[in-house]
Amino acid sequence: MSGEMIAIGELSRQAGCNIETIRYYERIGLTPRASRRGRYRSYDADDVRRLRFIRRARELGFTLEEIRALIGIAAAGEVSCADARGIAAAHLASVRARLFDLRRMEEVLHEVVRACDAGEHAGCPLIETLSADAS
């Protein structure tokens, strides 16, 4: 560790992470166990950087296991772009699949709302659509 030591509340503020989230990441081994000053956890600038990395990766939708792998790649010293690229490529494929599903959902919902506005059904088009056999 390097530099000035900070308490968990300050770490939370600097990294933009909830205190319980910080404790959870420590518990699951995503972040190293904090050093202690008496009964209080103590952190430094490296911990802030790691938590910012994790928070940003989560915002981009990476899973905790993907983040763990990326942290492992970064910690190996010789950063392997090929390994990180593989994780990013798999994540990109997942994002594209979700976008495809979201576009399909948008189309269905648009049609249901249009049908509601037009009064084309005696019942509720949304309820009918959600109740219909999807196969």
PDB file of C-alpha atoms in Angstrom:
ATOM      1  CA  MET A   1       0.000   0.000   0.000  1.00  0.00           C
ATOM      2  CA  SER A   2       1.073   3.531  -0.573  1.00  0.00           C
ATOM      3  CA  GLY A   3       0.398   6.994   0.795  1.00  0.00           C
ATOM      4  CA  GLU A   4      -2.129   8.285   3.267  1.00  0.00           C
ATOM      5  CA  MET A   5      -4.487   5.852   4.950  1.00  0.00           C
ATOM      6  CA  ILE A   6      -8.222   6.587   4.822  1.00  0.00           C
ATOM      7  CA  ALA A   7     -11.299   5.236   6.585  1.00  0.00           C
ATOM      8  CA  ILE A   8     -14.040   3.289   4.843  1.00  0.00           C
ATOM      9  CA  GLY A   9     -16.385   6.293   4.728  1.00  0.00           C
ATOM     10  CA  GLU A  10     -13.800   8.345   2.860  1.00  0.00           C
ATOM     11  CA  LEU A  11     -13.059   5.396   0.558  1.00  0.00           C
ATOM     12  CA  SER A  12     -16.786   5.176  -0.166  1.00  0.00           C
ATOM     13  CA  ARG A  13     -16.929   8.865  -1.046  1.00  0.00           C
ATOM     14  CA  GLN A  14     -13.791   8.861  -3.219  1.00  0.00           C
ATOM     15  CA  ALA A  15     -14.647   5.653  -5.093  1.00  0.00           C
ATOM     16  CA  GLY A  16     -18.374   6.315  -5.403  1.00  0.00           C
ATOM     17  CA  CYS A  17     -19.244   2.972  -3.779  1.00  0.00           C
ATOM     18  CA  ASN A  18     -21.612   2.188  -0.949  1.00  0.00           C
ATOM     19  CA  ILE A  19     -19.893   1.077   2.289  1.00  0.00           C
ATOM     20  CA  GLU A  20     -21.812  -2.228   2.290  1.00  0.00           C
ATOM     21  CA  THR A  21     -20.667  -2.840  -1.285  1.00  0.00           C
ATOM     22  CA  ILE A  22     -17.052  -2.281  -0.236  1.00  0.00           C
ATOM     23  CA  ARG A  23     -17.461  -4.798   2.589  1.00  0.00           C
ATOM     24  CA  TYR A  24     -19.128  -7.267   0.199  1.00  0.00           C
ATOM     25  CA  TYR A  25     -16.292  -7.008  -2.345  1.00  0.00           C
ATOM     26  CA  GLU A  26     -13.823  -7.651   0.466  1.00  0.00           C
ATOM     27  CA  ARG A  27     -15.852 -10.622   1.726  1.00  0.00           C
ATOM     28  CA  ILE A  28     -15.938 -12.289  -1.720  1.00  0.00           C
ATOM     29  CA  GLY A  29     -12.243 -11.597  -2.326  1.00  0.00           C
ATOM     30  CA  LEU A  30     -12.695  -9.077  -5.154  1.00  0.00           C
ATOM     31  CA  THR A  31     -10.699  -6.589  -3.104  1.00  0.00           C
ATOM     32  CA  PRO A  32      -7.978  -7.489  -0.639  1.00  0.00           C
ATOM     33  CA  ARG A  33      -8.730  -7.535   3.075  1.00  0.00           C
ATOM     34  CA  ALA A  34      -8.272  -4.054   4.476  1.00  0.00           C
ATOM     35  CA  SER A  35      -5.521  -3.394   6.951  1.00  0.00           C
ATOM     36  CA  ARG A  36      -6.753  -2.453  10.406  1.00  0.00           C
ATOM     37  CA  ARG A  37      -6.149   0.423  12.766  1.00  0.00           C
ATOM     38  CA  GLY A  38      -7.577  -1.042  15.914  1.00  0.00           C
ATOM     39  CA  ARG A  39     -11.066  -2.176  14.983  1.00  0.00           C
ATOM     40  CA  TYR A  40     -11.334   0.139  11.965  1.00  0.00           C
ATOM     41  CA  ARG A  41     -10.534  -0.736   8.374  1.00  0.00           C
ATOM     42  CA  SER A  42      -7.863   1.356   6.708  1.00  0.00           C
ATOM     43  CA  TYR A  43      -7.469   1.991   2.973  1.00  0.00           C
ATOM     44  CA  ASP A  44      -5.163   3.814   0.583  1.00  0.00           C
ATOM     45  CA  ALA A  45      -5.066   5.236  -2.958  1.00  0.00           C
ATOM     46  CA  ASP A  46      -4.636   1.757  -4.490  1.00  0.00           C
ATOM     47  CA  ASP A  47      -7.931   0.713  -2.903  1.00  0.00           C
ATOM     48  CA  VAL A  48      -9.640   3.808  -4.322  1.00  0.00           C
ATOM     49  CA  ARG A  49      -8.325   2.991  -7.816  1.00  0.00           C
ATOM     50  CA  ARG A  50      -9.413  -0.639  -7.593  1.00  0.00           C
ATOM     51  CA  LEU A  51     -12.911   0.260  -6.417  1.00  0.00           C
ATOM     52  CA  ARG A  52     -13.289   2.875  -9.150  1.00  0.00           C
ATOM     53  CA  PHE A  53     -12.244   0.211 -11.672  1.00  0.00           C
ATOM     54  CA  ILE A  54     -14.787  -2.254 -10.259  1.00  0.00           C
ATOM     55  CA  ARG A  55     -17.564   0.360 -10.149  1.00  0.00           C
ATOM     56  CA  ARG A  56     -16.925   1.420 -13.753  1.00  0.00           C
ATOM     57  CA  ALA A  57     -16.773  -2.198 -14.942  1.00  0.00           C
ATOM     58  CA  ARG A  58     -20.078  -2.909 -13.175  1.00  0.00           C
ATOM     59  CA  GLU A  59     -21.612   0.171 -14.836  1.00  0.00           C
ATOM     60  CA  LEU A  60     -20.605  -1.354 -18.178  1.00  0.00           C
ATOM     61  CA  GLY A  61     -22.332  -4.591 -17.200  1.00  0.00           C
ATOM     62  CA  PHE A  62     -19.328  -6.824 -16.523  1.00  0.00           C
ATOM     63  CA  THR A  63     -20.052  -9.665 -14.110  1.00  0.00           C
ATOM     64  CA  LEU A  64     -18.120 -10.017 -10.873  1.00  0.00           C
ATOM     65  CA  GLU A  65     -16.286 -13.020 -12.331  1.00  0.00           C
ATOM     66  CA  GLU A  66     -15.324 -11.061 -15.451  1.00  0.00           C
ATOM     67  CA  ILE A  67     -14.066  -8.257 -13.227  1.00  0.00           C
ATOM     68  CA  ARG A  68     -12.133 -10.751 -11.102  1.00  0.00           C
ATOM     69  CA  ALA A  69     -10.478 -12.053 -14.270  1.00  0.00           C
ATOM     70  CA  LEU A  70      -9.630  -8.532 -15.473  1.00  0.00           C
ATOM     71  CA  ILE A  71      -8.129  -7.681 -12.084  1.00  0.00           C
ATOM     72  CA  GLY A  72      -6.088 -10.887 -12.278  1.00  0.00           C
ATOM     73  CA  ILE A  73      -4.813  -9.940 -15.724  1.00  0.00           C
ATOM     74  CA  ALA A  74      -3.847  -6.463 -14.500  1.00  0.00           C
ATOM     75  CA  ALA A  75      -2.164  -7.866 -11.380  1.00  0.00           C
ATOM     76  CA  ALA A  76      -0.045 -10.277 -13.415  1.00  0.00           C
ATOM     77  CA  GLY A  77       2.336  -7.441 -14.232  1.00  0.00           C
ATOM     78  CA  GLU A  78       2.660  -8.084 -17.938  1.00  0.00           C
ATOM     79  CA  VAL A  79      -0.821  -7.036 -18.964  1.00  0.00           C
ATOM     80  CA  SER A  80      -2.039  -9.375 -21.677  1.00  0.00           C
ATOM     81  CA  CYS A  81      -4.247  -7.442 -24.052  1.00  0.00           C
ATOM     82  CA  ALA A  82      -5.271 -10.722 -25.696  1.00  0.00           C
ATOM     83  CA  ASP A  83      -6.698 -12.074 -22.427  1.00  0.00           C
ATOM     84  CA  ALA A  84      -8.536  -8.836 -21.673  1.00  0.00           C
ATOM     85  CA  ARG A  85      -9.748  -8.711 -25.281  1.00  0.00           C
ATOM     86  CA  GLY A  86     -11.249 -12.184 -24.947  1.00  0.00           C
ATOM     87  CA  ILE A  87     -13.250 -11.121 -21.905  1.00  0.00           C
ATOM     88  CA  ALA A  88     -14.334  -7.901 -23.633  1.00  0.00           C
ATOM     89  CA  ALA A  89     -15.331  -9.744 -26.825  1.00  0.00           C
ATOM     90  CA  ALA A  90     -17.480 -12.223 -24.902  1.00  0.00           C
ATOM     91  CA  HIS A  91     -19.089  -9.355 -22.999  1.00  0.00           C
ATOM     92  CA  LEU A  92     -19.719  -7.472 -26.248  1.00  0.00           C
ATOM     93  CA  ALA A  93     -21.522 -10.514 -27.687  1.00  0.00           C
ATOM     94  CA  SER A  94     -23.688 -10.650 -24.559  1.00  0.00           C
ATOM     95  CA  VAL A  95     -24.488  -6.928 -24.806  1.00  0.00           C
ATOM     96  CA  ARG A  96     -25.432  -7.294 -28.472  1.00  0.00           C
ATOM     97  CA  ALA A  97     -27.750 -10.203 -27.661  1.00  0.00           C
ATOM     98  CA  ARG A  98     -29.452  -8.138 -24.954  1.00  0.00           C
ATOM     99  CA  LEU A  99     -29.817  -5.206 -27.368  1.00  0.00           C
ATOM    100  CA  PHE A 100     -31.469  -7.522 -29.903  1.00  0.00           C
ATOM    101  CA  ASP A 101     -33.905  -8.729 -27.225  1.00  0.00           C
ATOM    102  CA  LEU A 102     -34.591  -5.149 -26.111  1.00  0.00           C
ATOM    103  CA  ARG A 103     -35.349  -4.085 -29.678  1.00  0.00           C
ATOM    104  CA  ARG A 104     -37.830  -6.948 -30.010  1.00  0.00           C
ATOM    105  CA  MET A 105     -39.436  -5.949 -26.701  1.00  0.00           C
ATOM    106  CA  GLU A 106     -39.648  -2.353 -27.898  1.00  0.00           C
ATOM    107  CA  GLU A 107     -41.477  -3.425 -31.052  1.00  0.00           C
ATOM    108  CA  VAL A 108     -43.999  -5.523 -29.128  1.00  0.00           C
ATOM    109  CA  LEU A 109     -44.607  -2.809 -26.536  1.00  0.00           C
ATOM    110  CA  HIS A 110     -44.922  -0.138 -29.233  1.00  0.00           C
ATOM    111  CA  GLU A 111     -47.584  -2.201 -30.991  1.00  0.00           C
ATOM    112  CA  VAL A 112     -49.464  -2.849 -27.735  1.00  0.00           C
ATOM    113  CA  VAL A 113     -49.460   0.854 -26.818  1.00  0.00           C
ATOM    114  CA  ARG A 114     -50.583   1.750 -30.361  1.00  0.00           C
ATOM    115  CA  ALA A 115     -53.416  -0.793 -30.124  1.00  0.00           C
ATOM    116  CA  CYS A 116     -54.469   0.630 -26.747  1.00  0.00           C
ATOM    117  CA  ASP A 117     -54.495   4.168 -28.149  1.00  0.00           C
ATOM    118  CA  ALA A 118     -56.488   3.069 -31.200  1.00  0.00           C
ATOM    119  CA  GLY A 119     -59.082   1.216 -29.123  1.00  0.00           C
ATOM    120  CA  GLU A 120     -58.903  -1.725 -31.535  1.00  0.00           C
ATOM    121  CA  HIS A 121     -59.585  -4.368 -28.892  1.00  0.00           C
ATOM    122  CA  ALA A 122     -62.522  -4.916 -26.604  1.00  0.00           C
ATOM    123  CA  GLY A 123     -60.150  -5.974 -23.843  1.00  0.00           C
ATOM    124  CA  CYS A 124     -56.684  -4.784 -22.940  1.00  0.00           C
ATOM    125  CA  PRO A 125     -54.055  -5.492 -25.635  1.00  0.00           C
ATOM    126  CA  LEU A 126     -51.263  -5.539 -23.055  1.00  0.00           C
ATOM    127  CA  ILE A 127     -52.980  -8.167 -20.910  1.00  0.00           C
ATOM    128  CA  GLU A 128     -53.873 -10.177 -24.017  1.00  0.00           C
ATOM    129  CA  THR A 129     -50.295 -10.025 -25.335  1.00  0.00           C
ATOM    130  CA  LEU A 130     -48.784 -11.030 -22.002  1.00  0.00           C
ATOM    131  CA  SER A 131     -51.318 -13.851 -21.612  1.00  0.00           C
ATOM    132  CA  ALA A 132     -50.805 -15.272 -25.102  1.00  0.00           C
ATOM    133  CA  ASP A 133     -48.810 -18.427 -25.715  1.00  0.00           C
ATOM    134  CA  ALA A 134     -45.298 -17.267 -26.635  1.00  0.00           C
ATOM    135  CA  SER A 135     -44.489 -20.382 -28.674  1.00  0.00           C
TER     136      SER A 135
END
